[in-house]
mmCIF file of C-alpha atoms in Angstrom:
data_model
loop_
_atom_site.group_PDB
_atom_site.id
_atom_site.type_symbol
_atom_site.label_atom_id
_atom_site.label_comp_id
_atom_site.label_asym_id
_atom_site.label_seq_id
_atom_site.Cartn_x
_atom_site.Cartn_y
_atom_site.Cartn_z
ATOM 1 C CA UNK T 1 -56.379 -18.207 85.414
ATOM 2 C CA UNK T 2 -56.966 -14.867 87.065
ATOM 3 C CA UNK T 3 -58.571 -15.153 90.569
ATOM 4 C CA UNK T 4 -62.239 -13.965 90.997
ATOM 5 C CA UNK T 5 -61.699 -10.423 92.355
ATOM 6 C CA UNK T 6 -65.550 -9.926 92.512
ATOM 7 C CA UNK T 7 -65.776 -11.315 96.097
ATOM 8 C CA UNK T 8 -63.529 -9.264 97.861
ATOM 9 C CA UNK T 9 -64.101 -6.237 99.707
ATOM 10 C CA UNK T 10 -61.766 -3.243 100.066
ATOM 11 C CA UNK T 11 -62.740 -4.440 104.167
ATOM 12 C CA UNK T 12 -61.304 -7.181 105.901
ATOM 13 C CA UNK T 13 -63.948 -7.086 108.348
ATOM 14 C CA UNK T 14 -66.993 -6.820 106.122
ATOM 15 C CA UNK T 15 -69.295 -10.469 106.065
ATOM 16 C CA UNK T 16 -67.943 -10.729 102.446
ATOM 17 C CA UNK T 17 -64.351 -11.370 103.664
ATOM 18 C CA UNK T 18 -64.735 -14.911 105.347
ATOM 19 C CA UNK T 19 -66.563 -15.817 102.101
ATOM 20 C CA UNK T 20 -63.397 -14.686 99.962
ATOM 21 C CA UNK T 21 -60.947 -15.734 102.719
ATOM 22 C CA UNK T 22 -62.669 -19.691 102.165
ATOM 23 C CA UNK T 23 -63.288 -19.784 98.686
ATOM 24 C CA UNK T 24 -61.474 -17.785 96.105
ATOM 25 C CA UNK T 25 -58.314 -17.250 98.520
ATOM 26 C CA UNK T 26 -58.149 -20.521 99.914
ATOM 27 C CA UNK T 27 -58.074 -21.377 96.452
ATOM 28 C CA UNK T 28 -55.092 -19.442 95.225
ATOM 29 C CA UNK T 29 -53.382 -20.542 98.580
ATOM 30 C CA UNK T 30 -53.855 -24.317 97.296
ATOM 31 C CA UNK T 31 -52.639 -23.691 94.068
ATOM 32 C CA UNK T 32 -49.585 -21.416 94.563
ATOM 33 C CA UNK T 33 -48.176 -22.929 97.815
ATOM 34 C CA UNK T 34 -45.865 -25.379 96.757
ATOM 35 C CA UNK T 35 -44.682 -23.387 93.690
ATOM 36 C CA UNK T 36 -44.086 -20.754 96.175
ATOM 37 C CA UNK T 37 -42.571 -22.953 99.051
ATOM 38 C CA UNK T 38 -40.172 -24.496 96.273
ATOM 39 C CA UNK T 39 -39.546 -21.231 95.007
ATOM 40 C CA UNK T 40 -38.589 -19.658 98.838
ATOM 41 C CA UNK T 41 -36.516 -22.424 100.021
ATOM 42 C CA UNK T 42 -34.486 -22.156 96.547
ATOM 43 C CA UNK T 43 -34.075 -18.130 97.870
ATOM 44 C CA UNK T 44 -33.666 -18.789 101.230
ATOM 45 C CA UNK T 45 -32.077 -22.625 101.331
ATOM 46 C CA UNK T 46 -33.050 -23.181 104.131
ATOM 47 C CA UNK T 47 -36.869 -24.446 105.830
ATOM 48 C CA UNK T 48 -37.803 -22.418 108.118
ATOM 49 C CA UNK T 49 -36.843 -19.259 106.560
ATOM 50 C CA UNK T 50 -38.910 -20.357 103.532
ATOM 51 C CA UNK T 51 -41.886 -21.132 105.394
ATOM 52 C CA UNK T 52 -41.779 -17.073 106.907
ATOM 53 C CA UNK T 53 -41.369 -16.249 103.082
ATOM 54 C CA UNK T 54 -44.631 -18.192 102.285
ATOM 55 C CA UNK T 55 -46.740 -17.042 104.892
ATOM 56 C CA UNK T 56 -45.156 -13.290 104.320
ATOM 57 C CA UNK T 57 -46.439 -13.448 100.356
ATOM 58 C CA UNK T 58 -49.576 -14.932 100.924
ATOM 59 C CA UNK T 59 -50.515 -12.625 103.801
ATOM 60 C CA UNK T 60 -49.059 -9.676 101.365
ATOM 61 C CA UNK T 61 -51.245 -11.066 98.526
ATOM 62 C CA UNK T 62 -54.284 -11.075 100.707
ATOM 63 C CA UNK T 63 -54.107 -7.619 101.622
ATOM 64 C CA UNK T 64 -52.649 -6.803 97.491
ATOM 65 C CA UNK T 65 -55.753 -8.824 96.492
ATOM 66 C CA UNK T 66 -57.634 -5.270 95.231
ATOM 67 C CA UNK T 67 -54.842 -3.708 93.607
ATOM 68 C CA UNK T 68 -54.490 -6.917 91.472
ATOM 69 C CA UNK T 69 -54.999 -6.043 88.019
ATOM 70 C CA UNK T 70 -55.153 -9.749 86.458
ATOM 71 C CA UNK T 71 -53.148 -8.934 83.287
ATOM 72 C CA UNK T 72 -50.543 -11.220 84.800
ATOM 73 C CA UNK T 73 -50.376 -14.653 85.505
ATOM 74 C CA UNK T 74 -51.413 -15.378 89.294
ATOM 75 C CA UNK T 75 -48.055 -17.014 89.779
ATOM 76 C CA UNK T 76 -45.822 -14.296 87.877
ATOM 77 C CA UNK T 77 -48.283 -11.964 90.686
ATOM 78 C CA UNK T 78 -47.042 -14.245 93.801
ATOM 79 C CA UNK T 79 -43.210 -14.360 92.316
ATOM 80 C CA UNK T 80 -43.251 -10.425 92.274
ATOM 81 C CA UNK T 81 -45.190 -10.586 96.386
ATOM 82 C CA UNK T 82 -42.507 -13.400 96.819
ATOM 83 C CA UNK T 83 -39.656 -11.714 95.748
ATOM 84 C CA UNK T 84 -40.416 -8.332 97.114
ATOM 85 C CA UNK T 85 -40.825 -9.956 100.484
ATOM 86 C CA UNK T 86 -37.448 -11.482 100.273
ATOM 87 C CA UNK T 87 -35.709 -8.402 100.029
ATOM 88 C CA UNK T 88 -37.610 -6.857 102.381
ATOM 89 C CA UNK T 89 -37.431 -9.725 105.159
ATOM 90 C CA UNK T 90 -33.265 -9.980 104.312
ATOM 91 C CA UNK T 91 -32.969 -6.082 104.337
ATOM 92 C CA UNK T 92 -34.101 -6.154 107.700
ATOM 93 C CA UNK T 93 -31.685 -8.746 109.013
ATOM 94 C CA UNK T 94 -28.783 -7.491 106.970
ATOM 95 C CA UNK T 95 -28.361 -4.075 106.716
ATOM 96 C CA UNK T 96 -25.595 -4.655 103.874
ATOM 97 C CA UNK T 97 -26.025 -3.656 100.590
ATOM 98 C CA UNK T 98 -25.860 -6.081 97.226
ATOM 99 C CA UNK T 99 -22.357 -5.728 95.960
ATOM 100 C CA UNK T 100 -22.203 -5.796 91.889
ATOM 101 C CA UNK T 101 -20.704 -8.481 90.312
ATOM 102 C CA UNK T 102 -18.194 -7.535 87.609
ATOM 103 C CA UNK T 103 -17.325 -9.448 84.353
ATOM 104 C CA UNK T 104 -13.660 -9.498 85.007
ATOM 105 C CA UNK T 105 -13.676 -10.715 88.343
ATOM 106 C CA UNK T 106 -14.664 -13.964 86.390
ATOM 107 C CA UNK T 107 -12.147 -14.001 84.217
ATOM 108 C CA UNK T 108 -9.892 -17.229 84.506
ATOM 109 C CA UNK T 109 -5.993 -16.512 85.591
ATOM 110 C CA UNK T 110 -4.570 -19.757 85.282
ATOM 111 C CA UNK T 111 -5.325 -22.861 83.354
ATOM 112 C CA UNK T 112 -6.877 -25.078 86.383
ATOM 113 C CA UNK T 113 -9.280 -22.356 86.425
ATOM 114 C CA UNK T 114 -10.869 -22.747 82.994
ATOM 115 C CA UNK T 115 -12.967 -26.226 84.121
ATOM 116 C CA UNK T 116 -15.107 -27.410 86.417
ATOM 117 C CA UNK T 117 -12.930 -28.967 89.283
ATOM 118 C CA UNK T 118 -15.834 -31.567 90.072
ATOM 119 C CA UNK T 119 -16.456 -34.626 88.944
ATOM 120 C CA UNK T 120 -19.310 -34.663 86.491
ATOM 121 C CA UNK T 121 -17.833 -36.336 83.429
ATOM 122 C CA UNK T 122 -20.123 -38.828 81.667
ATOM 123 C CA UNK T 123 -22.942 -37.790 84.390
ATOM 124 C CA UNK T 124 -26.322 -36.651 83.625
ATOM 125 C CA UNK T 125 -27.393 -33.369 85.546
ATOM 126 C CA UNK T 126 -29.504 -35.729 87.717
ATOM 127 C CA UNK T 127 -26.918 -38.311 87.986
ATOM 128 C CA UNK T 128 -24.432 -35.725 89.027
ATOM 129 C CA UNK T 129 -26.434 -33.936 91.702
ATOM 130 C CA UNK T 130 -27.432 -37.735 93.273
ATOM 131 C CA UNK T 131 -23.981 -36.432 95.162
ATOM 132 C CA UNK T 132 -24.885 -34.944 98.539
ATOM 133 C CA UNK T 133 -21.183 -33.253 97.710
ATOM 134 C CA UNK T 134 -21.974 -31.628 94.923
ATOM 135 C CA UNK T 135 -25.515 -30.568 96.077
ATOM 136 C CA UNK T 136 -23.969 -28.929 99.096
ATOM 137 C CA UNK T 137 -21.433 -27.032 96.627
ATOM 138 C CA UNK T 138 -23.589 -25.943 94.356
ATOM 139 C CA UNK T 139 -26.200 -24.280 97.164
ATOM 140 C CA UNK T 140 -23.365 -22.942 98.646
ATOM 141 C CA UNK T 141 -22.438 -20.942 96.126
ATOM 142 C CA UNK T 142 -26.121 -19.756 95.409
ATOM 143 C CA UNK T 143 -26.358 -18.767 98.506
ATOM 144 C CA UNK T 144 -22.948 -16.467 98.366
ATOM 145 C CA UNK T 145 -24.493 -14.862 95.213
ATOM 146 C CA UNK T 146 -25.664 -10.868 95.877
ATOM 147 C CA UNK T 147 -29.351 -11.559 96.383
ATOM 148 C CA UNK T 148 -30.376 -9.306 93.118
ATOM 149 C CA UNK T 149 -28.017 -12.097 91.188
ATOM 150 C CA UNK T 150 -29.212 -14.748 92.869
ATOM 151 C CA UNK T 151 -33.226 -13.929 92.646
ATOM 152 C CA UNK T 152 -32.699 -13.788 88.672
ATOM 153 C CA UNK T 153 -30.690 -17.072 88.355
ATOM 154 C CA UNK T 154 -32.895 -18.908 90.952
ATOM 155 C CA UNK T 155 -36.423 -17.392 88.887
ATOM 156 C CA UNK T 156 -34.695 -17.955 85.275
ATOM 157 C CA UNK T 157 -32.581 -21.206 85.618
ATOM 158 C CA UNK T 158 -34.133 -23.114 88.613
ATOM 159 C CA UNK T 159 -38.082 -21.416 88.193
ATOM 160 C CA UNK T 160 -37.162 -22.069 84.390
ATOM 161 C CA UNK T 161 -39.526 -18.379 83.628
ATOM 162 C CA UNK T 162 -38.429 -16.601 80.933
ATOM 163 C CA UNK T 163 -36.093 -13.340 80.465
ATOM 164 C CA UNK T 164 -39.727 -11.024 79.890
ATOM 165 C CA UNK T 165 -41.085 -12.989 83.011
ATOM 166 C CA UNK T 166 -38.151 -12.237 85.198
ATOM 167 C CA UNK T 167 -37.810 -8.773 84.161
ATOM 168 C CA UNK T 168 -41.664 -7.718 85.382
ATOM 169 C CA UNK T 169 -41.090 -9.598 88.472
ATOM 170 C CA UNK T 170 -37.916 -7.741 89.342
ATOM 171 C CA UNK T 171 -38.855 -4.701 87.758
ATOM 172 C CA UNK T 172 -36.061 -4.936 85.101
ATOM 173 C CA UNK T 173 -35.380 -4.752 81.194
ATOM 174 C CA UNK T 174 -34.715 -8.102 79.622
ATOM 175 C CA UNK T 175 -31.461 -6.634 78.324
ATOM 176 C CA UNK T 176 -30.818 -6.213 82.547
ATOM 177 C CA UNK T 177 -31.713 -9.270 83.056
ATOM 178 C CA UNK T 178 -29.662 -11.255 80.677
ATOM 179 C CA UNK T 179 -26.444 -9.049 82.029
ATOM 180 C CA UNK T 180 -27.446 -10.467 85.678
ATOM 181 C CA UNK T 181 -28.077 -13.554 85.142
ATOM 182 C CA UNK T 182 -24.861 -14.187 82.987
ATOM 183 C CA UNK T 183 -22.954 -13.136 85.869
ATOM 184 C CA UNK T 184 -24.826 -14.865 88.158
ATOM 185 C CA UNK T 185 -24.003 -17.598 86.408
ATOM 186 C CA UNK T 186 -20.302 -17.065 85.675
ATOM 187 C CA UNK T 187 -20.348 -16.585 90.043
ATOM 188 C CA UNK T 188 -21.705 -20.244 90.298
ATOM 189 C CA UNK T 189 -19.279 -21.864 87.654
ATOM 190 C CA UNK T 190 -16.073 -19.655 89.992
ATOM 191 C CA UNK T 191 -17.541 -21.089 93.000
ATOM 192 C CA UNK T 192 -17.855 -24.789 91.088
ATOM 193 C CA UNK T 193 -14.303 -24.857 89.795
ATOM 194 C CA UNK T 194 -12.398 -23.093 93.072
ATOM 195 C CA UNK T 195 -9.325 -24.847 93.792
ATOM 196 C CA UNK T 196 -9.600 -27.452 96.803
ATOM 197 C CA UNK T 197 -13.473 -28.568 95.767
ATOM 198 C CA UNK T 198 -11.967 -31.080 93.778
ATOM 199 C CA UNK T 199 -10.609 -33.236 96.667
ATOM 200 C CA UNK T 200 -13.156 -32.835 98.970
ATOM 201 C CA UNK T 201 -15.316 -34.492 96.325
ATOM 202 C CA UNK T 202 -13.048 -37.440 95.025
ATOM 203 C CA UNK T 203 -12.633 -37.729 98.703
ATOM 204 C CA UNK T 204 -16.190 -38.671 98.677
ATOM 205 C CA UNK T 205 -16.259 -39.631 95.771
ATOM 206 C CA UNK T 206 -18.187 -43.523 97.029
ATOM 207 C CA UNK T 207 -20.419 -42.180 98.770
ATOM 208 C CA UNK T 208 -22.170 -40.820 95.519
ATOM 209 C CA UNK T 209 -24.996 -43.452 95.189
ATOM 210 C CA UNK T 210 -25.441 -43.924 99.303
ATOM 211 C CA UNK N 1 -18.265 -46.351 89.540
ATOM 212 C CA UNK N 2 -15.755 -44.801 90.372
ATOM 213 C CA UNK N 3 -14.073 -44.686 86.714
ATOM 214 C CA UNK N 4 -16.891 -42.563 85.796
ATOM 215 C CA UNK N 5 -16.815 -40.115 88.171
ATOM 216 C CA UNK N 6 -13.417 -37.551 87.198
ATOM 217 C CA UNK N 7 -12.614 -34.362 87.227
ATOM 218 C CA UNK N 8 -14.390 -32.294 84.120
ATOM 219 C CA UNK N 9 -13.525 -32.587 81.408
ATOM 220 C CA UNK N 10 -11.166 -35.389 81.653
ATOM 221 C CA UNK N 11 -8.892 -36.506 78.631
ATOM 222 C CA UNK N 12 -8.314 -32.893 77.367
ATOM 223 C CA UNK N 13 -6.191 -30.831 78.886
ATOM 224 C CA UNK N 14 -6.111 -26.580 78.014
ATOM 225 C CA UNK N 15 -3.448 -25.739 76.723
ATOM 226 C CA UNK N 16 -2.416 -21.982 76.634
ATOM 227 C CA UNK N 17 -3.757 -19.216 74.547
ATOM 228 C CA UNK N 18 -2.835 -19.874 70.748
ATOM 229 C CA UNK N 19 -2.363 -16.692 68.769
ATOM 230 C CA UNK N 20 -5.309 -15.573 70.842
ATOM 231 C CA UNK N 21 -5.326 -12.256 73.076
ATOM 232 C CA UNK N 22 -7.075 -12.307 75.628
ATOM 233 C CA UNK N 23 -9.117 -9.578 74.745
ATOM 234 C CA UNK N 24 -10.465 -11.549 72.179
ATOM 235 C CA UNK N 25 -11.166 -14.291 75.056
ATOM 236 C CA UNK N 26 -12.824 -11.613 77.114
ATOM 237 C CA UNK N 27 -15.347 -10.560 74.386
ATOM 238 C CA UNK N 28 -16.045 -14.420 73.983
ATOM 239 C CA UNK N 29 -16.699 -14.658 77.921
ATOM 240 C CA UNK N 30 -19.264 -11.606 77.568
ATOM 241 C CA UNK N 31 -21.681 -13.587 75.591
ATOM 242 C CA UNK N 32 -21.486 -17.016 76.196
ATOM 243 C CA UNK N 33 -24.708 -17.169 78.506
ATOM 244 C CA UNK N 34 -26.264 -15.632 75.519
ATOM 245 C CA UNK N 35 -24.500 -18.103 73.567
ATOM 246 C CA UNK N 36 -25.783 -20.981 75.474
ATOM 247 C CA UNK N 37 -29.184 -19.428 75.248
ATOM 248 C CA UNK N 38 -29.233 -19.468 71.612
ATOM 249 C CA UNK N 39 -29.949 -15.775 71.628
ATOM 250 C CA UNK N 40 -27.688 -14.475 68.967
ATOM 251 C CA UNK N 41 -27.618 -13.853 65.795
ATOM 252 C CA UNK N 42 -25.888 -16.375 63.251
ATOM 253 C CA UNK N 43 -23.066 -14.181 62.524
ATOM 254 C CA UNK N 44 -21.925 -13.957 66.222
ATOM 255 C CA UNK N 45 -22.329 -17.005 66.547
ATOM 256 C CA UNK N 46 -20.146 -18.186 63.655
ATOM 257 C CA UNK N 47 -17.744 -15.533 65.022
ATOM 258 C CA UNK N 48 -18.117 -17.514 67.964
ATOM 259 C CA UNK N 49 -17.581 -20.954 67.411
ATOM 260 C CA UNK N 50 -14.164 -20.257 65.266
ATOM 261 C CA UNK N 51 -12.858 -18.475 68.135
ATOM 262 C CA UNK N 52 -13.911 -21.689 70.146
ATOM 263 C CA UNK N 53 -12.471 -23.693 67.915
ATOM 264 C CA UNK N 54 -8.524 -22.639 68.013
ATOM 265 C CA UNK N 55 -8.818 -21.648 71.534
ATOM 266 C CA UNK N 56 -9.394 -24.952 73.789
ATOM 267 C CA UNK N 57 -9.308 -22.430 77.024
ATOM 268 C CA UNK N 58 -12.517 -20.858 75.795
ATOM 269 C CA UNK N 59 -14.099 -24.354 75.549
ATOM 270 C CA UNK N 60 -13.679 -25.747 78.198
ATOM 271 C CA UNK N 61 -14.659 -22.730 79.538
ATOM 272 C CA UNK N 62 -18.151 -22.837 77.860
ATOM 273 C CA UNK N 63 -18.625 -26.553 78.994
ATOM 274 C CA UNK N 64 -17.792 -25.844 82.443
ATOM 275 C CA UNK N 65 -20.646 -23.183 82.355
ATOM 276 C CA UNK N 66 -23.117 -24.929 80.062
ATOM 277 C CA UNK N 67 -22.372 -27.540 83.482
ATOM 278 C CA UNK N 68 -22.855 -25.064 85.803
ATOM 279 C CA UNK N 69 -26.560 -23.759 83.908
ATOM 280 C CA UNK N 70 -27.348 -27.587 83.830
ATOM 281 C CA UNK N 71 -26.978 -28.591 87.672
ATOM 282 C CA UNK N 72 -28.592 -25.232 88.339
ATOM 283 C CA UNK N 73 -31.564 -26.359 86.162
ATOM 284 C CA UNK N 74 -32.069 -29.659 87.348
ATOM 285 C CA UNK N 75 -31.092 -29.205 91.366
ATOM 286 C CA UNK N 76 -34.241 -30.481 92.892
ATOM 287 C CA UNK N 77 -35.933 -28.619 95.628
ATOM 288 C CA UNK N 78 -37.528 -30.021 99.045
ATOM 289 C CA UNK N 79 -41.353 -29.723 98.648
ATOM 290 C CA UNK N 80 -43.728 -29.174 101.690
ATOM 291 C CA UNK N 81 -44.829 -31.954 103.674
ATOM 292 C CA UNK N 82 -48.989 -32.118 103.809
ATOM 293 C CA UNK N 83 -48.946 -31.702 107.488
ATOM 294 C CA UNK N 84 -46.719 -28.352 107.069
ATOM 295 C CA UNK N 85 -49.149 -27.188 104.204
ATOM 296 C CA UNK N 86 -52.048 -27.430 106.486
ATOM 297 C CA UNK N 87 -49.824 -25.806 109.366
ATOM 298 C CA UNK N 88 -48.880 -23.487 107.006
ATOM 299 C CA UNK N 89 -52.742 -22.481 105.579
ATOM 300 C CA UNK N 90 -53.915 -22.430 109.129
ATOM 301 C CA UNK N 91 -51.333 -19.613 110.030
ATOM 302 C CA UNK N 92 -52.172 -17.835 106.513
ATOM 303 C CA UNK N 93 -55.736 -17.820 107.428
ATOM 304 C CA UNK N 94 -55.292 -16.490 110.518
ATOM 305 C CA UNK N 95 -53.506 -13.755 110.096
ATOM 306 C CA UNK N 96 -55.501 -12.925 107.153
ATOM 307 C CA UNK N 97 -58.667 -12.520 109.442
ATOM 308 C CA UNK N 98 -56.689 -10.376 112.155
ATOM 309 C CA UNK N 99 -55.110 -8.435 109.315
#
């Protein structure tokens, strides 16, 4: 539902702002936050970090609240604050540019390479990730992913939004999107099946269900 | 417990390229997120699943990401506590007013 834009003033200061800042805002804060918190650790992985991203988007929203134009979705709005903020807030710690990901960088060169060295067989999803192990692995290598790669896999595979949705938050095609997320993707299942992951998580293999 | 928990995907083993180049494999690679996504058209996909089907490499290789999609999918995330949400609200707030 779009937010009532009728109670906000182009003026922070002006009487009308308290009224919007306790009502209609405080509203949208209580409804987005913990869509937005889940979505900010998943980009940052880590709590306090996420908690900077929050405040950053809603404070950003706040002051976007005039310019917004309600033919999106509220929370498609915040993703777009969310993930413009992220890039914004990283940029400024890291000056490094996103490297691109190529297709035949993911190419497997020798047969151990083709499956997943972990140990997921006859596991559900949920089953599987009960493994502190295999949690840390797999937000390991979300984390290593170039932050373009990793904002589409983390809005389309762990937001669960779809190609159209991802594309108008990150100001792309869908046909863009589908490229980067399929080698996002193909980065997480490299990372998954590296040579060595395997014993660290038989290794630990009892401690699945502590 | 611990006979259920092996390395993926257990009893079969890849076995080398069969009358396959691996150009052929590398076309396959290109579009198996769409694959998995169910976003093409029949024909491709017939194309393919016969591919798939005489080349065990390419397989394995599509289970190991339809895996990697999965755990991605269903990797729950930490929410916020109530006592951070108010923290978190008050600080909001604030710096909306002295904005």
């Amino acid at each position: 539902m779009a937010p009532q834009k009728k109670t906000r003033t182009a003026h922070p200061d002006a009487p009308t702002s308290s009224t919007f800042l306790s009502g209609p805002f405080d509203q949208l804060y209580r409804d987005h936050v913990d869509v937005m918190y889940r979505f900010a650790y998943r980009l940052c992985g880590e709590v306090e970090a996420a908690k900077d991203l929050v405040q950053e988007t809603f404070l950003n929203a706040y002051r976007a609240y005039d310019r917004f134009r309600g033919d999106a979705q509220v929370s498609t709005w915040l993703y777009a604050i969310a993930s413009h903020a992220c890039l914004r807030m990283r940029r400024k710690r890291k000056g490094e540019p996103d490297r691109e990901l190529s297709l035949e960088e993911f190419v497997p060169t020798s047969e151990g390479e083709f499956a997943l060295q972990i140990p997921i067989e006859g596991l559900s999803p949920q089953e599987a990730l009960e493994n502190k192990e295999l949690r840390q692995i797999l937000d390991r290598a979300i984390a290593k992913l170039p932050r373009k790669y990793r904002m589409v896999l983390v809005l389309r595979d762990m937001e669960g939004l779809s190609a159209k949705e991802v594309g108008s938050i990150v100001g792309l095609n869908e046909r863009a999107v589908k490229s980067r997320l399929h080698r996002a993707r193909l980065f997480v299942r490299k990372e998954l099946s590296a040579k060595g992951l395997a014993g660290e998580l038989n290794r630990n293999v009892h401690t699945r269900l502590e | 417990m611990a006979n259920r928990v092996r390395t993926y995907p257990g009893t079969r083993k890849p076995t080398p390229h069969q009358g396959h180049g691996k150009r052929n494999c590398v076309k396959i690679l290109e579009r198996l997120s769409a694959y998995l996504d169910d976003e093409l058209s029949g024909d491709i996909c017939r194309e393919i699943r016969a591919h798939l089907g005489d080349c065990p490499n390419c397989e394995v290789f599509l289970d190991s990401l339809r895996h990697t999609v999965q755990l991605c999918q269903h990797r729950p995330s930490p929410s916020l506590s109530a006592k951070d949400r108010a923290a978190l609200r008050r600080q909001i707030l604030k710096g909306a007013v002295s904005a």
